[in-house]
Amino acid sequence: MARQVLIATLGTEPQVITRALDVLREKGYAIEKVIVVHTVAEEVRQALGALAQEFSAPGACEYHPVAVVGEEGLVPDIATEADLAALLRTLYRVVLAEKRAGQLVHLCIAGGRKPMAVCGMVVAQLLFDEDDRVWHLLSQGWRPGEERVMHVQPTDRVWLVPVPVLRWSYVSPVLTELALRQDPWEAIQVQRAIRQEEEWRRKKEFVEHYLTPAERKVARLVCLGLDNAAIGRRLGKSEKTVANQLTAIYAKLHEWRGYRTDVPVSRAVLVAELAGYFASSEAD
């Protein structure tokens, strides 16, 4: 059975980590290792000190703090675009290492600034498997900055809410290739390229298999910006014939895209859907 690891973002409240761990264990998850991703602001250093003391106790699970590191060194706070990029890369590499080691990952995004939670969700979408989980910690009767109580007390109302994750590997099995990438920005670019290639193939299938040769010619000229009269002159047809063929094209496009019955397909929709395909086909 895979080892289970808790990866958590940290701000100034260390009890977010220990309380999340308490609740996970209450739920029956056998967490063996805790990895805390953090910046290096002074307040965060104090929180790290409290966690180091907590996890040095006998019987505590493994504890690994991981600082966010950018091109210019340790990141004190998430205040710039470069800081955000460093945070995303750090989280990505931490999760990727655990996934490659065969671990089951629990990601708690309750600690730290909001960008930490956002980056955590991006990483989960890129790398998580079906059994991995994203959690957000909620509590009642406690506010940040109040006296630190590191563990859940009998009278506390603390719970973890599972956060749904749309995994890219579910969208297309081809996207499992993303797990081979060392850098999240590269993974995102690969994901975008794969999606674009799949979309181009779908449009190619529509144009070549749904449309007749005559309809393809009309659709291409529409995408070039010609009106019905100009298309008729170009193809030696009447405007009425062109209009009838366009009606047939719209119906096929509506069915292919699966639009609702109350959503009409117009000339603008046809151009939006197929202009890029025809342009790239002619370029090839």
Coordinates of C-alpha atoms in Angstrom, one line a residue:
M1 CA 0.0 0.0 0.0
A2 CA 1.3 3.5 -0.9
R3 CA 2.7 5.6 1.9
Q4 CA 0.6 8.7 2.6
V5 CA 2.1 12.1 2.8
L6 CA 0.6 15.5 3.9
I7 CA 1.9 18.4 1.9
A8 CA 0.7 21.7 3.3
T9 CA 1.3 25.4 2.7
L10 CA 2.2 27.5 5.7
G11 CA 1.6 31.1 6.7
T12 CA 1.9 32.4 10.2
E13 CA -0.4 29.9 11.9
P14 CA 1.4 26.6 12.5
Q15 CA -1.7 25.0 14.1
V16 CA -3.2 24.9 10.6
I17 CA -0.7 22.1 9.8
T18 CA -1.1 20.1 13.1
R19 CA -4.8 20.4 13.2
A20 CA -5.1 19.2 9.6
L21 CA -3.0 16.3 10.5
D22 CA -5.1 15.5 13.5
V23 CA -8.3 15.5 11.4
L24 CA -6.8 13.4 8.7
R25 CA -5.8 10.8 11.2
E26 CA -9.3 10.9 12.7
K27 CA -10.6 10.1 9.3
G28 CA -8.3 7.0 9.1
Y29 CA -5.6 8.3 6.9
A30 CA -2.2 6.9 8.0
I31 CA 0.0 10.0 7.3
E32 CA 3.7 9.1 7.7
K33 CA 5.3 12.3 6.5
V34 CA 4.5 16.0 6.5
I35 CA 6.0 18.4 4.1
V36 CA 5.5 22.1 4.7
V37 CA 6.0 24.6 1.8
H38 CA 6.8 28.1 3.2
T39 CA 8.2 31.5 2.5
V40 CA 10.9 32.9 4.8
A41 CA 9.3 36.0 6.4
E42 CA 10.1 36.4 10.1
E43 CA 6.5 35.6 11.2
V44 CA 6.7 32.4 9.1
R45 CA 10.0 31.5 10.7
Q46 CA 8.4 31.7 14.1
A47 CA 5.7 29.3 12.9
L48 CA 8.3 26.9 11.6
G49 CA 10.0 26.9 15.0
A50 CA 6.7 25.9 16.6
L51 CA 6.3 23.1 14.0
A52 CA 9.9 21.9 14.5
Q53 CA 9.3 21.6 18.2
E54 CA 6.0 19.8 17.6
F55 CA 7.5 17.2 15.2
S56 CA 10.6 16.6 17.4
A57 CA 8.4 14.8 20.0
P58 CA 8.7 11.0 20.3
G59 CA 6.5 9.2 17.9
A60 CA 6.0 12.1 15.6
C61 CA 5.9 11.5 11.8
E62 CA 8.6 12.7 9.4
Y63 CA 8.7 16.4 9.0
H64 CA 10.3 18.3 6.1
P65 CA 10.1 22.1 5.7
V66 CA 10.6 23.2 2.1
A67 CA 11.3 26.9 1.4
V68 CA 10.1 28.6 -1.7
V69 CA 13.2 29.4 -3.8
G70 CA 13.2 31.7 -6.8
E71 CA 15.9 32.8 -9.2
E72 CA 17.3 35.3 -6.7
G73 CA 17.2 33.0 -3.7
L74 CA 14.7 32.4 -0.8
V75 CA 11.4 34.1 -1.2
P76 CA 10.3 36.2 1.8
D77 CA 6.7 36.7 0.6
I78 CA 4.4 36.2 -2.4
A79 CA 4.4 39.8 -3.6
T80 CA 5.4 39.7 -7.2
E81 CA 4.9 37.7 -10.4
A82 CA 8.4 36.2 -9.9
D83 CA 7.5 35.1 -6.4
L84 CA 4.3 33.4 -7.7
A85 CA 6.3 31.6 -10.3
A86 CA 8.8 30.4 -7.7
L87 CA 6.0 29.2 -5.5
L88 CA 4.4 27.3 -8.3
R89 CA 7.7 25.6 -9.2
T90 CA 8.4 24.7 -5.6
L91 CA 5.0 23.2 -5.0
Y92 CA 5.1 21.3 -8.3
R93 CA 8.6 19.8 -7.7
V94 CA 7.6 18.8 -4.1
V95 CA 4.4 17.0 -5.3
L96 CA 6.1 15.5 -8.4
A97 CA 8.9 14.0 -6.2
E98 CA 6.3 12.3 -3.9
K99 CA 4.2 11.1 -6.8
R100 CA 7.3 9.6 -8.5
A101 CA 8.1 7.9 -5.2
G102 CA 4.7 6.2 -5.3
Q103 CA 3.2 8.2 -2.4
L104 CA -0.5 9.0 -1.9
V105 CA -0.6 12.8 -1.5
H106 CA -2.9 14.9 0.7
L107 CA -2.5 18.6 -0.1
C108 CA -3.8 21.1 2.5
I109 CA -4.2 24.5 1.0
A110 CA -5.5 26.3 4.1
G111 CA -2.2 27.9 5.2
G112 CA -0.5 31.0 3.9
R113 CA -1.6 33.6 1.4
K114 CA -4.3 32.9 -1.2
P115 CA -1.9 32.5 -4.1
M116 CA -0.6 29.4 -2.2
A117 CA -4.0 27.8 -2.5
V118 CA -4.3 28.8 -6.1
C119 CA -0.9 27.3 -7.0
G120 CA -1.8 24.2 -5.0
M121 CA -4.9 23.7 -7.1
V122 CA -2.9 24.1 -10.4
V123 CA -0.4 21.5 -9.3
A124 CA -3.1 19.1 -8.2
Q125 CA -4.8 19.4 -11.7
L126 CA -1.5 18.7 -13.4
L127 CA -0.2 15.8 -11.2
F128 CA -2.8 14.2 -9.0
D129 CA -4.2 10.7 -9.5
E130 CA -7.6 9.5 -8.5
D131 CA -6.7 8.7 -4.9
D132 CA -4.9 11.9 -4.1
R133 CA -6.8 14.6 -2.2
V134 CA -6.9 18.4 -1.8
W135 CA -8.2 19.7 1.5
H136 CA -9.2 23.0 3.0
L137 CA -9.3 23.4 6.8
L138 CA -12.3 25.0 8.4
S139 CA -12.9 25.8 12.0
Q140 CA -15.4 27.5 14.2
G141 CA -14.6 29.5 17.3
W142 CA -11.0 30.2 16.4
R143 CA -9.5 33.2 14.5
P144 CA -6.0 33.7 13.1
G145 CA -3.8 35.5 15.6
E146 CA -5.5 34.1 18.7
E147 CA -3.7 31.9 21.2
R148 CA -2.1 28.9 19.4
V149 CA -3.6 25.6 20.3
M150 CA -1.7 23.1 18.2
H151 CA -4.1 20.2 18.4
V152 CA -7.8 19.7 18.1
Q153 CA -9.6 19.9 21.5
P154 CA -12.7 18.0 22.4
T155 CA -14.8 21.2 22.3
D156 CA -13.4 22.4 19.0
R157 CA -15.3 22.4 15.7
V158 CA -12.6 21.7 13.1
W159 CA -13.1 19.9 9.9
L160 CA -11.4 19.3 6.5
V161 CA -13.4 19.9 3.4
P162 CA -12.4 18.0 0.3
V163 CA -11.8 20.3 -2.7
P164 CA -12.8 18.8 -6.1
V165 CA -10.0 18.6 -8.6
L166 CA -10.4 18.4 -12.4
R167 CA -7.4 16.3 -13.3
W168 CA -6.0 16.8 -16.7
S169 CA -5.3 13.1 -17.0
Y170 CA -9.1 12.7 -17.0
V171 CA -9.6 15.1 -19.8
S172 CA -7.3 13.1 -22.0
P173 CA -5.1 10.1 -21.2
V174 CA -2.4 11.7 -23.4
L175 CA -2.0 14.4 -20.7
T176 CA -0.4 11.8 -18.4
E177 CA 2.7 12.8 -20.2
L178 CA 2.7 15.9 -18.1
A179 CA 4.0 13.9 -15.1
L180 CA 7.3 13.5 -17.0
R181 CA 7.9 17.3 -17.0
Q182 CA 10.2 18.8 -14.4
D183 CA 8.8 22.3 -14.6
P184 CA 5.2 23.4 -14.2
W185 CA 5.3 26.1 -16.9
E186 CA 6.6 23.5 -19.4
A187 CA 3.9 21.1 -18.3
I188 CA 1.3 23.8 -18.9
Q189 CA 2.7 24.6 -22.3
V190 CA 2.7 20.9 -23.2
Q191 CA -0.9 20.6 -22.0
R192 CA -1.9 23.6 -24.2
A193 CA -0.2 22.1 -27.2
I194 CA -1.8 18.7 -26.7
R195 CA -5.3 20.3 -26.4
Q196 CA -4.7 22.4 -29.5
E197 CA -3.6 19.4 -31.5
E198 CA -6.6 17.3 -30.3
E199 CA -8.9 20.2 -31.2
W200 CA -7.4 20.5 -34.7
R201 CA -7.8 16.8 -35.3
R202 CA -11.5 17.0 -34.3
K203 CA -12.1 19.9 -36.7
K204 CA -10.3 18.1 -39.4
E205 CA -12.6 15.1 -38.9
F206 CA -15.6 17.4 -39.0
V207 CA -14.5 19.2 -42.2
E208 CA -13.5 16.0 -44.0
H209 CA -16.1 13.6 -42.9
Y210 CA -19.2 15.6 -42.0
L211 CA -19.1 18.1 -44.8
T212 CA -19.5 17.3 -48.5
P213 CA -16.8 18.6 -50.9
A214 CA -19.1 21.4 -52.0
E215 CA -19.9 22.4 -48.4
R216 CA -16.2 22.4 -47.6
K217 CA -15.6 25.0 -50.3
V218 CA -18.4 27.2 -49.1
A219 CA -17.2 27.0 -45.4
R220 CA -13.7 27.9 -46.4
L221 CA -14.8 30.9 -48.3
V222 CA -17.0 32.0 -45.5
C223 CA -14.0 31.8 -43.2
L224 CA -12.1 34.0 -45.6
G225 CA -14.7 36.7 -45.1
L226 CA -16.7 36.4 -48.4
D227 CA -20.4 37.1 -48.4
N228 CA -22.9 34.8 -50.1
A229 CA -22.9 36.8 -53.3
A230 CA -19.1 36.7 -53.6
I231 CA -19.0 33.0 -52.8
G232 CA -21.6 32.4 -55.5
R233 CA -19.6 34.2 -58.1
R234 CA -16.4 32.4 -57.0
L235 CA -18.0 29.0 -57.3
G236 CA -20.4 29.7 -60.1
K237 CA -23.5 29.2 -57.9
S238 CA -26.6 31.3 -57.1
E239 CA -26.8 33.0 -53.8
K240 CA -29.8 30.8 -52.9
T241 CA -27.7 27.7 -53.4
V242 CA -25.0 29.1 -51.2
A243 CA -27.5 30.0 -48.5
N244 CA -29.0 26.5 -48.6
Q245 CA -25.6 24.9 -48.3
L246 CA -24.8 27.2 -45.4
T247 CA -28.0 26.1 -43.7
A248 CA -26.9 22.5 -44.0
I249 CA -23.4 23.4 -42.7
Y250 CA -24.9 25.1 -39.7
A251 CA -27.1 22.1 -38.9
K252 CA -24.1 19.7 -39.1
L253 CA -21.9 22.1 -36.9
H254 CA -24.7 22.3 -34.4
E255 CA -24.9 18.5 -34.1
W256 CA -21.1 18.0 -34.1
R257 CA -20.6 20.6 -31.3
G258 CA -23.5 19.4 -29.3
Y259 CA -25.0 22.8 -28.8
R260 CA -28.3 23.1 -27.0
T261 CA -31.4 23.3 -29.2
D262 CA -32.0 26.9 -28.2
V263 CA -28.4 27.9 -29.3
P264 CA -28.3 28.8 -33.0
V265 CA -25.3 28.4 -35.2
S266 CA -24.6 31.5 -37.3
R267 CA -22.0 32.7 -39.7
A268 CA -20.0 34.1 -36.8
V269 CA -20.0 30.8 -35.0
L270 CA -18.8 29.0 -38.2
V271 CA -15.9 31.5 -38.6
A272 CA -15.0 31.2 -34.9
E273 CA -14.9 27.4 -35.1
L274 CA -13.2 26.8 -38.4
A275 CA -11.3 29.9 -39.6
G276 CA -8.2 28.8 -37.7
Y277 CA -8.4 25.3 -39.1
F278 CA -8.7 26.4 -42.7
A279 CA -5.9 28.9 -42.3
S280 CA -3.5 26.3 -40.8
S281 CA -4.5 23.7 -43.4
E282 CA -3.6 26.1 -46.2
A283 CA -0.4 27.0 -44.5
D284 CA 0.5 23.3 -44.4

